Amino acid sequence: MLRYSRLMGEHRPDARLLQLQRLSRALFDALRREDVAERFVREADGMLGAVRVTLALADGDDVPRLFGDPADPGAVLAATARVMGAGVPEWDPRRAAVPVVGVERTKGALVLEFGAPAEIGADDRLFLETLAEHAAQALHRARLHQEEAQARADAEERHAILRLALAATRTGFWQYDVASGTVSWSEEVGPVFGLPRGATPPAFEDALGMVHPEDRPHIAKAIETALAQKRPYEATYRVPQPDGSDRWTLTQGYPVLDAAGELTGINGLVRDVTEQKRAEAALRESATRTRRLMDGLFVFVGLLETDGTLVEANRTALSAADVRAEDVLGRPFWDTYWWSWHPEQQERLRRAVADAARGRASRYDAVVRLGEDTRITIDFQLVPILDDDGRVVNLVPSAIDITERERGRRRDALLAHAGAAMDAADTLEERAGALAGALVPEVGDYASVEITGADGRRTVSVAHADPDMAAVLHELRSEHALGARDPISVAAAQETRTPLLIPDVGALVREWPAGTRTRELLETLSPRSYLTTPIVLRGRPLGGILLGTTTRSGRVLDGVDLDLAGALAERAALALENARLHERDRHIARTLQHSLLPGELPHPEGLELASAYLAAGDGHEVGGDFYDVFRSGGDWVLVIGDVCGKGPEAAQLTSLCRHAIRVACLERPDADPVAILDLLNRSIIAFQPGSTRFSTAVVARVRTHPEGGAAVRVANGAHLPPVWLRDDGTVSPVPARGGLLGIDPAWTGTGWEGELAPGDALVLHTDGITEARRHGLFFGERRLMRVLRAAAGGDAGELVRAVERSVEEFQGGAPLLDDVAVLALRVDGAPRPAPNGCRPDADDRRMAVRVPVRYDALSGARASVRTWLQDVGVAPEVVDDLVIAVGEALANAVEHAAGDPGRPLDLECLLDDGDAVIRVRDHGTWRPPVATPNRGYGLRMIAALTHEASLASDGGTVLTMRHGLDAGAP
Amino acid sequence: MRVGEADGAPLVALGGEVVQAVIPAVHEEIRRATCGACRWTLDLAAVTYLDSAGLRLLLDLELAARDADQRLTVVPPRRGMALRALRVSGVDRRLGIAPVHDDG
């Protein structure tokens, strides 16, 4: 099982593991060897396409017994004899034979006969060998069980004989008279002393002479004491028989006293207890034999009372835990050294004992403590032993060490985990870091994943179980090229392209030249063992994985870890290559994008300029947003635009737009923005005939006045209107208008002209901002206005940063769906400290107002709900519905509330987990509704317009409406 | 509210918010303006908002016109919210101004 699962783990999960498990389950409670063999053959039927599966079992020198239905019994027997003799399998294409090797006498073979010559691969072989191991273990368990049962049966039989013996009046009666000094006895007593039945008894003193010389002293003393104290006595002794054997005799004496309390004689019983003694001895012998058997096993075996008291434990179990029998025997099993380290393990065991005491066997994987405080995983079984009446008399715990199997399973999990972690990470370095992180502390105390890029640059990502040591490891790996003598070298692994395992690296560290930084770092790191494995993709080395342990932890890496590192390196090669390709894409996109945006904004006199560009998603595609600032005549021209689509084609159109606008201004330095857009429109149509690609754009021409302020002319081709932010905080969209660019040759637009006062700003932006969307809310133009209003008075850079910050906050780490470009221009003016945010606005999560109980107050209340919903970015159609619903709720409250008209209604709106929630509370009790034909529209409409509406009464009445913002209309 | 004449029949144009607060006065005036006419037009184009009282008013007017054997023509609101209220309540069908293809 162990070897097999390790092999399979490297490739794929396998139905065979399941098959093994099924087999294991089927064999688990087979108590006789025949049962084991028959179940085994049944379960293995048809395995690997064999026409016949036979299990041959040999007991001693007998001819093996065949289980199954061999096609050619003679050949199967011959193969069995051969593999049993040789101890190694035979892989004949027609007949595969694997020896079944048990601990003691169990011997045999597993033979598969194939209809046609079969190719038995390495996997298959290992699988069959594992099957044979399973069979051997199960047979062994069954033998153990059978021996136990036999010993018990033997003891029972002897008890029965004893009972018979006693019943056959092997018990006799005798009397001793002090006055006469004579003994009399019943006829049964004679034979006890080796005399004929009915023989005359000897004198009391002589009777002692008939006792076995070794037993005389103690019986004489017992009698003497009894007579002196006038108390009954009991003694067991041997009486030699004429045939030389000994009979065991039990004598009981009862002193006879007269009225004065003087001893007058002794009445006694004699019983022959020879058979009982023999039975006891046989039981002892059987127990000793079982004990020897148990001690010789490689499994842990013990014996419990039904209450869980441990009465036996085999040597394997004791020595593995380094405990003495007296430390553990007689104690509740769960309180013993193996289990007491963990309450959960104890609890589980206690339940298993309770189950077993009721006759139910348990089997589960447990973790127990062994010597030197180590832990192993065991396959633990607890089986009840029943007597003839079906009563549970004892429990047998047994266990096999499956630590290695567990290790294989954990390793599979680690592989999967590390793979997923690498895939989830984005950049090359993040992926390398994810890999290093996955290895620590699972496999080693530290790990370094080192990648050499195409440009020769070496990237080192480290992880250390002790976070403080990560820096040491990083410095050591990245800055101290250790060359060929590198005691922890990836370079070596990379060169030779073979993995390397050094279990003890101590000497290498000590040999490093003293006084160097490297030596210092090495000593701080204090490596114990390490391994390296190259990361190779299609024959090309990318780097390597270094995995190590420290002397502090004392862990030592072994071949299994090396295998694991190798598997991870294969996985890493693919993940890293993917990241590399991805990064190249992104690099290209970034480069292209930069070529489409001005490198650095100019610093015109009397104006401030600032811009920001946030790429959508993970930034590996070229976005369609662009902006530009350049000088034309005495003016500055600002451009912002958004080309439909993404990628290279969009980039081409973006480039065209920028150049067309620049050329238009070059040709006519005083060109009006409307004329510029008209030319741009014609350029797109002319240069991209047949394309359906279009663009939106805003062009603003700014001329500063020497006395301060600036004149501005704006044209807009279906782009979002620029925001005019006045120094005092008032904001308004610039009303220039026009159609999409690149669709209709006859483009028309209406320009706008205005005067910017000192401190006024013009903010151009793309719809990546306003369309930013999260939990069903849009960032929205109103929010943008609010942000700008709050930032009014700040310089251009501050305005842009405020927008950037609020978009980032709004996204809360989620990637943008579209690119965002912001370009701000501010006319120089006296700077003013930015307001400190104490605006009366309701916040983004909640708004509350008190509404007078009058119809004419409702219009204002509806307006404040509308404003707030729009401000927080609720979609317009949802805003309409909610305003209608809230209007009805308010009207109802005014109509029905009979309370004090001086107490206003409470109206509260809030965002709750993706829902908009609106509550209207009045402070009166509801009047009974008046029946009119057209009544009831209000509540019906509320129900129709919201996802959920409920009425509650708590002194007043509360109507709560809830509307999911991610879902569609109700 | 505006009362005028079109094609020799009364034309009543409502605008803004048609809500409980204004209804008693409006209702009375409309009754007076349309009394005795055999047909008249109710123009809701400029209505921005209708609450359920406003909807009830429209139903009352439609019922009264039918009782008086008047032909009532209703011009639907231009603004979304008033239109939405008519749609959601189903009053648009009673007034004969529901769109042929109801996509809402």
XYZ file of C-alpha atoms in Angstrom, chain A residues 855-856 858-859 862 866 877 879-881 883-888 891 895 932 934-938 940-941 944-945 969-970, chain B residues 17 19-22 49-53 55-57 59-60 63 79-86 88-91 94 104:
60
model
C -48.199 65.777 2.487
C -46.402 68.874 1.364
C -42.958 64.549 1.073
C -41.614 66.056 -2.125
C -38.285 62.058 -1.983
C -33.132 60.368 -4.890
C -33.822 52.758 -13.124
C -33.387 54.906 -8.227
C -36.736 55.644 -9.924
C -38.340 52.521 -8.494
C -38.163 56.787 -5.046
C -41.682 55.763 -6.096
C -41.726 53.105 -3.369
C -40.482 55.480 -0.703
C -43.031 58.071 -1.850
C -45.790 55.556 -1.295
C -47.742 58.936 1.870
C -52.312 59.030 5.768
C -62.645 52.436 -1.093
C -59.205 52.169 -5.587
C -57.397 51.815 -2.313
C -54.378 49.628 -1.801
C -52.326 50.841 -4.734
C -49.677 52.143 -2.381
C -49.144 46.946 -3.951
C -46.762 49.280 -5.672
C -44.003 45.455 -6.946
C -41.089 47.853 -6.855
C -35.653 44.661 -11.365
C -38.196 42.802 -9.250
C -45.822 66.067 -9.066
C -49.644 63.825 -5.319
C -52.113 63.719 -2.462
C -51.279 67.260 -1.387
C -52.532 68.831 -4.623
C -44.200 61.994 -10.405
C -47.443 60.278 -9.494
C -48.116 58.769 -6.112
C -50.938 56.326 -5.476
C -53.313 59.209 -4.753
C -53.087 57.251 -9.733
C -56.425 57.107 -7.957
C -57.270 60.504 -9.346
C -58.823 56.243 -12.317
C -61.576 58.447 -10.865
C -64.522 56.323 -14.429
C -40.741 61.387 -17.612
C -39.600 57.936 -16.560
C -40.718 57.889 -12.978
C -44.342 58.875 -13.636
C -44.474 56.419 -16.524
C -43.007 53.707 -14.306
C -45.674 54.340 -11.634
C -48.398 53.975 -14.264
C -46.269 49.171 -12.195
C -49.778 49.954 -10.970
C -51.398 48.832 -14.226
C -53.249 52.137 -14.460
C -57.033 51.322 -17.708
C -41.158 46.127 -18.615
